XYZ file of C-alpha atoms in Angstrom:
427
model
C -17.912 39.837 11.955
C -19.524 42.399 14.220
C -17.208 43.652 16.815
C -17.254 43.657 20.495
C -15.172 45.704 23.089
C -14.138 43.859 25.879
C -12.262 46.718 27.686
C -11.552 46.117 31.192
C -12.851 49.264 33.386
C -10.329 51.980 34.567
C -9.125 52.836 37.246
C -6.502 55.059 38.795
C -4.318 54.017 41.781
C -4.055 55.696 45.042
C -0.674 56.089 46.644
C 2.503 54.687 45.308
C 3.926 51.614 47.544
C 6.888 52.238 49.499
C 9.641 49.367 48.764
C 9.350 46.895 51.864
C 12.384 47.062 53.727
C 13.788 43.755 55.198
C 15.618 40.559 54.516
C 15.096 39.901 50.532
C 16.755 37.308 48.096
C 16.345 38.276 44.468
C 17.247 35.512 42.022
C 17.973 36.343 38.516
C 18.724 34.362 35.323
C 19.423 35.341 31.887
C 18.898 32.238 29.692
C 16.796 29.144 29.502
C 18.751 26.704 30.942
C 16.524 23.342 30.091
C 16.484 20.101 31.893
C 18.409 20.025 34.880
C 19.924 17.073 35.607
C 19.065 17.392 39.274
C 16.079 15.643 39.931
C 12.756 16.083 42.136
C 14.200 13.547 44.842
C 16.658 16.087 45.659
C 13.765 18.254 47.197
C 13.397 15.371 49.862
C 9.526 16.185 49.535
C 7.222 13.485 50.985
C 6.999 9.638 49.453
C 3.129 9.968 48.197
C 3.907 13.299 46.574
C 7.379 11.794 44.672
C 5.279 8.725 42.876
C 2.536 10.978 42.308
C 5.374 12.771 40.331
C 6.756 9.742 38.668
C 3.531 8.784 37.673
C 2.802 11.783 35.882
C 6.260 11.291 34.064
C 7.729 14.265 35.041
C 11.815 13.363 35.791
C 13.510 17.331 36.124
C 12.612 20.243 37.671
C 12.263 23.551 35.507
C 14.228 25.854 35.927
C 11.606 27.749 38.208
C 11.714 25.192 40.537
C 15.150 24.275 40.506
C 15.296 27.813 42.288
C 11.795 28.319 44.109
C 10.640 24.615 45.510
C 13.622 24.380 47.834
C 12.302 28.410 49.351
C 8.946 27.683 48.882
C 9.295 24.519 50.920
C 10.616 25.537 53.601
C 7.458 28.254 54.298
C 9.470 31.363 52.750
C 7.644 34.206 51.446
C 7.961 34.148 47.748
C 7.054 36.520 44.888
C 8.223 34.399 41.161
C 7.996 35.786 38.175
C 8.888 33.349 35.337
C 7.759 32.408 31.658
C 4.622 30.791 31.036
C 5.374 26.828 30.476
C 7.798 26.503 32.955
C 6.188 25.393 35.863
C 5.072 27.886 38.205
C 2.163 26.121 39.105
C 3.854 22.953 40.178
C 6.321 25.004 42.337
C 2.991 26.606 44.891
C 1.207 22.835 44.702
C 4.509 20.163 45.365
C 5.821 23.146 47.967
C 1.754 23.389 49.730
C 1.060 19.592 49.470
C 4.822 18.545 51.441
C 4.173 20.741 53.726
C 0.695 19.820 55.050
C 0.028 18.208 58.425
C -0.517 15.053 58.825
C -3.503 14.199 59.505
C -4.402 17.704 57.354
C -6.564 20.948 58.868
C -9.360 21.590 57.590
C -9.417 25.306 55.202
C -5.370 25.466 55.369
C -4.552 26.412 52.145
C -6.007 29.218 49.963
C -5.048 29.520 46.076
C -6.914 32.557 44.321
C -7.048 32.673 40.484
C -8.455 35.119 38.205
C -10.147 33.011 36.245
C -12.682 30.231 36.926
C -10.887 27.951 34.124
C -7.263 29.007 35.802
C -8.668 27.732 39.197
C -10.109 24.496 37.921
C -7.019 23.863 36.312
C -5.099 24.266 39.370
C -7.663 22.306 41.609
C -6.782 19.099 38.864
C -3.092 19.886 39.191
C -3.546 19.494 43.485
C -5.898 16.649 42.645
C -3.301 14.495 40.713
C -0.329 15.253 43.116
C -2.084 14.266 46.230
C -4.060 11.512 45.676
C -1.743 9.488 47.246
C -2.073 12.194 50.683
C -4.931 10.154 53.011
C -7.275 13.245 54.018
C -6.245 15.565 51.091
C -9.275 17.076 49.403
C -9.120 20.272 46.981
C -12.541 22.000 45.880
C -13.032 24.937 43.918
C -15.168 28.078 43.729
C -16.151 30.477 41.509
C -19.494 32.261 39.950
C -21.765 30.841 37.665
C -21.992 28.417 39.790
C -25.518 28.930 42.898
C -23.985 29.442 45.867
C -26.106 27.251 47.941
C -24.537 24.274 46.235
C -20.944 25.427 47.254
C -21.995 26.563 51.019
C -23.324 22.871 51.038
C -19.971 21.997 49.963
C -18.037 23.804 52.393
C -20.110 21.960 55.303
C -17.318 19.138 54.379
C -14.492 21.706 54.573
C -11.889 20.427 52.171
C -8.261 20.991 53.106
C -7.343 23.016 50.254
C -9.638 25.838 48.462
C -8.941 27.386 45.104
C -11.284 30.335 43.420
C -12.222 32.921 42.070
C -12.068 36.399 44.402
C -15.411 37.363 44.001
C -16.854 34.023 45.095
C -14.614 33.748 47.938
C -15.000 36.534 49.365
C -18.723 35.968 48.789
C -19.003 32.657 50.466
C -16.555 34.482 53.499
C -18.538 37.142 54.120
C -21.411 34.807 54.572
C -20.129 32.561 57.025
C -19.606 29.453 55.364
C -16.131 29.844 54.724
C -13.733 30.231 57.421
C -10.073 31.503 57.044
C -8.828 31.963 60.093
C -7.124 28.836 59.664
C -5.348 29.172 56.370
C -1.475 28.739 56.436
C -0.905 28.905 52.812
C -2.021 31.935 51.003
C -1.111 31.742 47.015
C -2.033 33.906 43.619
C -1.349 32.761 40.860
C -1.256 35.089 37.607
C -1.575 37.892 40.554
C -0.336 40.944 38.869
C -4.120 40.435 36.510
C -5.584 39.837 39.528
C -3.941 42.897 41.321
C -4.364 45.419 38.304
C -7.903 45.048 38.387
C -9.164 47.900 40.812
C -12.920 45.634 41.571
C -10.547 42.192 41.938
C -8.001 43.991 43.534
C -10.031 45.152 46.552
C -11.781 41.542 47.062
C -8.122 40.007 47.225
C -6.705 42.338 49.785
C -10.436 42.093 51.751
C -9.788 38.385 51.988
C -5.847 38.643 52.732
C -7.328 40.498 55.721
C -9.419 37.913 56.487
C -7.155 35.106 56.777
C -3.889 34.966 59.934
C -0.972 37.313 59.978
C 1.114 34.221 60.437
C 0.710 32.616 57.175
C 3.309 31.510 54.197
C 2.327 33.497 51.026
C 3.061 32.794 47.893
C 2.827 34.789 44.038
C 3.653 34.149 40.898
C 3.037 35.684 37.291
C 4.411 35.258 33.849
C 5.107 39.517 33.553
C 5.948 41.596 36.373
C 6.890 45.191 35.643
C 8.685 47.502 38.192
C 5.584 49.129 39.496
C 3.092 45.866 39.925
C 6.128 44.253 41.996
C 5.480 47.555 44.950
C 2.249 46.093 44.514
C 3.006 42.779 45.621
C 5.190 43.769 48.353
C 1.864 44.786 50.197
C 1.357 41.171 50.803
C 4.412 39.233 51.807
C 7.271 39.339 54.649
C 10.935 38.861 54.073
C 10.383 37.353 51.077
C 12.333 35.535 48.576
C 12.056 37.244 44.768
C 12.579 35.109 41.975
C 13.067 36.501 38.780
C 14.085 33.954 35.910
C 14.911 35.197 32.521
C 15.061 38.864 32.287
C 12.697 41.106 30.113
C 15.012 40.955 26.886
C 14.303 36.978 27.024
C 11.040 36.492 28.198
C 10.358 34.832 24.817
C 9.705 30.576 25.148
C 12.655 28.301 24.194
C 11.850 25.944 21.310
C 8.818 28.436 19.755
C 8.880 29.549 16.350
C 7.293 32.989 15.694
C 6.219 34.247 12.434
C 3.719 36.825 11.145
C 1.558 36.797 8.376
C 0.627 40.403 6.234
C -2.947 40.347 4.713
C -6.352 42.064 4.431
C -8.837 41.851 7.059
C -11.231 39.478 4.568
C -8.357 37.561 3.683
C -8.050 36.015 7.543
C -10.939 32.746 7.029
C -9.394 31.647 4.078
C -5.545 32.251 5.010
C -6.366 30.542 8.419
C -8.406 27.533 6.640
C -5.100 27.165 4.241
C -2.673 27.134 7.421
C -5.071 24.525 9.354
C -4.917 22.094 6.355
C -1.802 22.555 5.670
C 0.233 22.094 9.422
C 0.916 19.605 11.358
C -0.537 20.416 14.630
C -1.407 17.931 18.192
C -3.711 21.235 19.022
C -4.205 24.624 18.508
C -5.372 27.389 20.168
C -6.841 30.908 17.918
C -7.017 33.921 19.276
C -9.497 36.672 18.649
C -10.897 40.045 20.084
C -14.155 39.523 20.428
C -16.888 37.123 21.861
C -18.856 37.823 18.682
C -15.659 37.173 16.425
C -15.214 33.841 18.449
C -18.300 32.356 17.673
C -18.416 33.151 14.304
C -15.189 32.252 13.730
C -16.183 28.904 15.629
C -18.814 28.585 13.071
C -17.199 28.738 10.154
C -14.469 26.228 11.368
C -17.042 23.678 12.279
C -18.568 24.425 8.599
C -15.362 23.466 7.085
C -15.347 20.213 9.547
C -12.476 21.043 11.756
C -12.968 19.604 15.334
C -13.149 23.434 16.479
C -14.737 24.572 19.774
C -14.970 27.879 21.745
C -14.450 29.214 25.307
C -15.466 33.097 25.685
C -17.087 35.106 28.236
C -20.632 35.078 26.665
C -20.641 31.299 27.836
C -22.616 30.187 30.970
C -20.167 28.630 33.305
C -21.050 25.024 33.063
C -20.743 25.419 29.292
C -17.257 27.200 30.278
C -15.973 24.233 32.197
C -17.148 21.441 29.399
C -15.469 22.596 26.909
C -12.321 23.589 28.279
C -12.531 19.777 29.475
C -13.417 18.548 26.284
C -10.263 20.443 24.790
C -8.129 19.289 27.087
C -9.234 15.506 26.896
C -8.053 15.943 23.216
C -11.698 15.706 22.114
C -11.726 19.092 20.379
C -8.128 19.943 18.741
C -8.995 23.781 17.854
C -9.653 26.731 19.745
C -11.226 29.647 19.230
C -10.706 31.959 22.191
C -10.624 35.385 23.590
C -8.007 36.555 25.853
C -10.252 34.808 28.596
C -7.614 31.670 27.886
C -4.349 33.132 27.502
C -2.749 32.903 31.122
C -1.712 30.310 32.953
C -3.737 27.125 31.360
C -1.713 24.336 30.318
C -2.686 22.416 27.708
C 0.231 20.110 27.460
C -0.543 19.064 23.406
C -0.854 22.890 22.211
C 1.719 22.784 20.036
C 0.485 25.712 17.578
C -1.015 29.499 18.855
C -2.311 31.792 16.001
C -2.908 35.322 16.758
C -6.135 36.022 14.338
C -6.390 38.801 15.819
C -3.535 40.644 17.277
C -3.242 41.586 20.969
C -4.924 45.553 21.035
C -2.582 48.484 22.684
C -3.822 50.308 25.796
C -3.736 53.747 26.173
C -3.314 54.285 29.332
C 0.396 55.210 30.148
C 0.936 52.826 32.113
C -0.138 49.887 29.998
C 2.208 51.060 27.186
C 3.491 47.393 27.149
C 0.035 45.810 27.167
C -0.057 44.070 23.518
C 3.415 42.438 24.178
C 1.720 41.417 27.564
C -0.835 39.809 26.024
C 1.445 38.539 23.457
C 3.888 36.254 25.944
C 0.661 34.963 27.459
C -0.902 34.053 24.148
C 1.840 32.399 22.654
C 2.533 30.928 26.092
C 0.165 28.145 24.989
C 2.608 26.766 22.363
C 5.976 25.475 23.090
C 5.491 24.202 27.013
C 8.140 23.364 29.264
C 11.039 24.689 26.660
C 8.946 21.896 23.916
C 8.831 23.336 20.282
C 6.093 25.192 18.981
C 4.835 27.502 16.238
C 2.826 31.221 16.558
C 1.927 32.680 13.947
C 0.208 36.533 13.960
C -1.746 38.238 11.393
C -1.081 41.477 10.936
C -3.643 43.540 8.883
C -3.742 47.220 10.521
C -1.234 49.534 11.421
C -2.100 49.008 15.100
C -1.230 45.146 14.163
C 2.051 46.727 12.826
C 3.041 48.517 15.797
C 2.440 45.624 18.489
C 4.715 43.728 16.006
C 7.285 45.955 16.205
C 6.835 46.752 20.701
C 6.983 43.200 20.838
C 10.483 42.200 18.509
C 11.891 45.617 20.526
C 10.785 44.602 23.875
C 11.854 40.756 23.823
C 14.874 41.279 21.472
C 13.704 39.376 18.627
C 12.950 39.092 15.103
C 9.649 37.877 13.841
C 9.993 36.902 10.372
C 7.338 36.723 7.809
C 5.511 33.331 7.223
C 7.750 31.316 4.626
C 6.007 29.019 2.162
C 6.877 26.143 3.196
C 8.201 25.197 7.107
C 10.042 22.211 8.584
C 7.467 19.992 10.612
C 10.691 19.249 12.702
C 10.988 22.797 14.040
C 7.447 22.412 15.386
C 6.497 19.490 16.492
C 8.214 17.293 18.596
């Protein structure tokens, strides 16, 4: 397969942030505690939001909500960092949707994602939870996409926006969309958003573009020491929520193993796994966009229900497959890193690493391929539900994000045994 850098540019930051001074909460946990046996009721959030929850079947609260809704409720400042799958995105849309007027504004809530399939994953997620709310409507934004058909949009101004920085700030700066009015201001999977130097400057042009007064809200799956300074920028008297600490930021109920083999022994290996697991869905990972289609290809060839998202897709394209993969359509998934934060596809049950997250240079990215790692294998094992990742290694760079990653988290990956119990993966 021809390779394809996908580097993101460089940059180098300006001043360091002093640490806010004020009123701050900081809420730490050091295990995965599981199902609560509190309930959502307990939250007292609004009727139409509560059967919108029963509906969806959901009975507990995480244990990022059990200690964020009740803040974020209440219009608090809050900057979470938890694990992926456990529920960071409900905490911003239950907290946003209870606390909307009734009948709602117009523009009063703001969610940016760095992604365009993150924010149409979130505008589904505010979809299903309010459409029992009379007057709730959620659109989303994001390139690829002409922006005449989205200012005609916005001449209906929905009550909650999600997008894509670049296109908001776009449609801003042109008029059509207002935010002087926006009471809610959220990022989700903000420290990618706020590490990127081009992002990073459209995010903090449209923070200035929306009220002083204003309830903002961030979350991420991996905050380090200096991103969190960062963040700080952005929020007042703010509650920090930190659940699980570095040493077990590694998902509850996910088996990790790693396989050692040649670089042309990775089709057939991978061909031998998918026929031989059990699997609801799985998501592969890979460097490249060139790798992924080929790769795509040859899984297709060998009449696997295989489809892939990458960035040399046109958006539309984009969109339909990620829908068709989540309608349980397509049960592979051949993707670059383009899909490892923040989507939930509740029947991933199995992540393999094809290829295995690539170090960074830069100093301070020396934890980048254990980064990428916890996102990747976020897809597996959602909500503390099992799950199986499995990495081939077949470099000595492999090697060495094997071993940051059992160091950083405080684990042991073991090597792929012949045979594995279907009960330790799949629920």
């Amino acid at each position: 397969m021809k390779k394809r850098d996908e580097e993101l540019p460089d940059y180098s930051e300006d001043n360091e942030v002093e640490e806010q001074k004020g009123p701050k909460t900081r809420v730490k946990k050091g295990g995965f505690s599981g199902l609560h046996s509190a309930g959502f009721s307990e939250f007292l959030l609004k009727e139409e939001i509560m059967n919108s929850i029963h509906e969806c079947g959901f009975e507990h609260p995480s244990e990022v909500q059990q200690e964020a809704l009740p803040q974020a409720i209440m219009g608090t400042d809050i900057v979470c960092q938890a694990k992926s799958g456990m529920g960071k995105t409900a905490v911003f849309v239950l907290s946003v949707l209870h606390q909307l007027e009734t009948p709602p504004k117009p523009i009063s809530v703001l969610v940016l994602a760095h992604t365009r399939e993150l924010a149409f994953q979130i505008k589904r997620e505010f979809d299903r939870f309010s459409k029992r709310l009379e007057g709730v409507k959620t659109e989303v934004f994001y390139g690829g996409v002409q922006i005449s058909q989205q200012i005609t949009v916005l001449k209906t101004p929905p009550t909650i926006i999600v997008g894509t920085p670049g296109r908001i700030l776009a449609l801003a700066r042109k008029g059509s969309l207002k935010l002087d009015g926006i009471k809610h201001f959220v990022m989700d999977e903000c420290d990618k958003m706020l590490d990127q130097l081009d992002m990073r400057s459209d995010v903090q042009h449209i923070f200035r573009l929306t009220p002083h007064t204003k309830q903002v809200m961030m979350f991420s799956a991996t905050m380090n020491k200096e991103i969190r300074n960062v963040f700080r920028k952005f929020v007042q008297n703010q509650v920090e929520i930190f659940i699980d600490d570095e040493s077990k930021l590694t998902l509850h109920g996910l088996q990790q193993y790693y396989v050692k083999l040649a670089e042309t022994e990775k089709n057939k290996r991978l061909i031998d796994l998918l026929d031989a697991l059990q699997f609801n869905q799985v998501v592969i990972f890979v460097k490249s966009v060139s790798r992924a289609i080929e790769l795509n290809k040859i899984l297709v060839e060998c009449r696997f229900p295989s489809t892939a998202i990458h960035a040399g897709l046109n958006q539309e394209e984009r969109i339909n497959r990620f829908k068709s993969f989540k309608d349980f359509n397509k049960r592979v998934l051949v993707s670059t890193d383009l899909f490892g934060r923040g989507i939930d596809i509740e029947r991933v049950n199995i992540v393999i690493n094809y290829d295995m997250p690539r170090k960074e240079e830069r100093a301070e990215k020396e934890n980048s391929g254990s980064n990428t790692y916890l996102h990747r294998v976020g897809r597996a094992g959602r909500f503390g539900t099992k799950g199986l990742a499995i990495s081939f290694i077949s470099s000595d760079e492999d090697t060495q994000v094997l071993n940051e990653i059992q160091e950083r988290f405080d684990i042991a990956v073991n090597e792929l045994p012949a045979m594995i119990n279907i009960s330790t993966y799949m629920n």
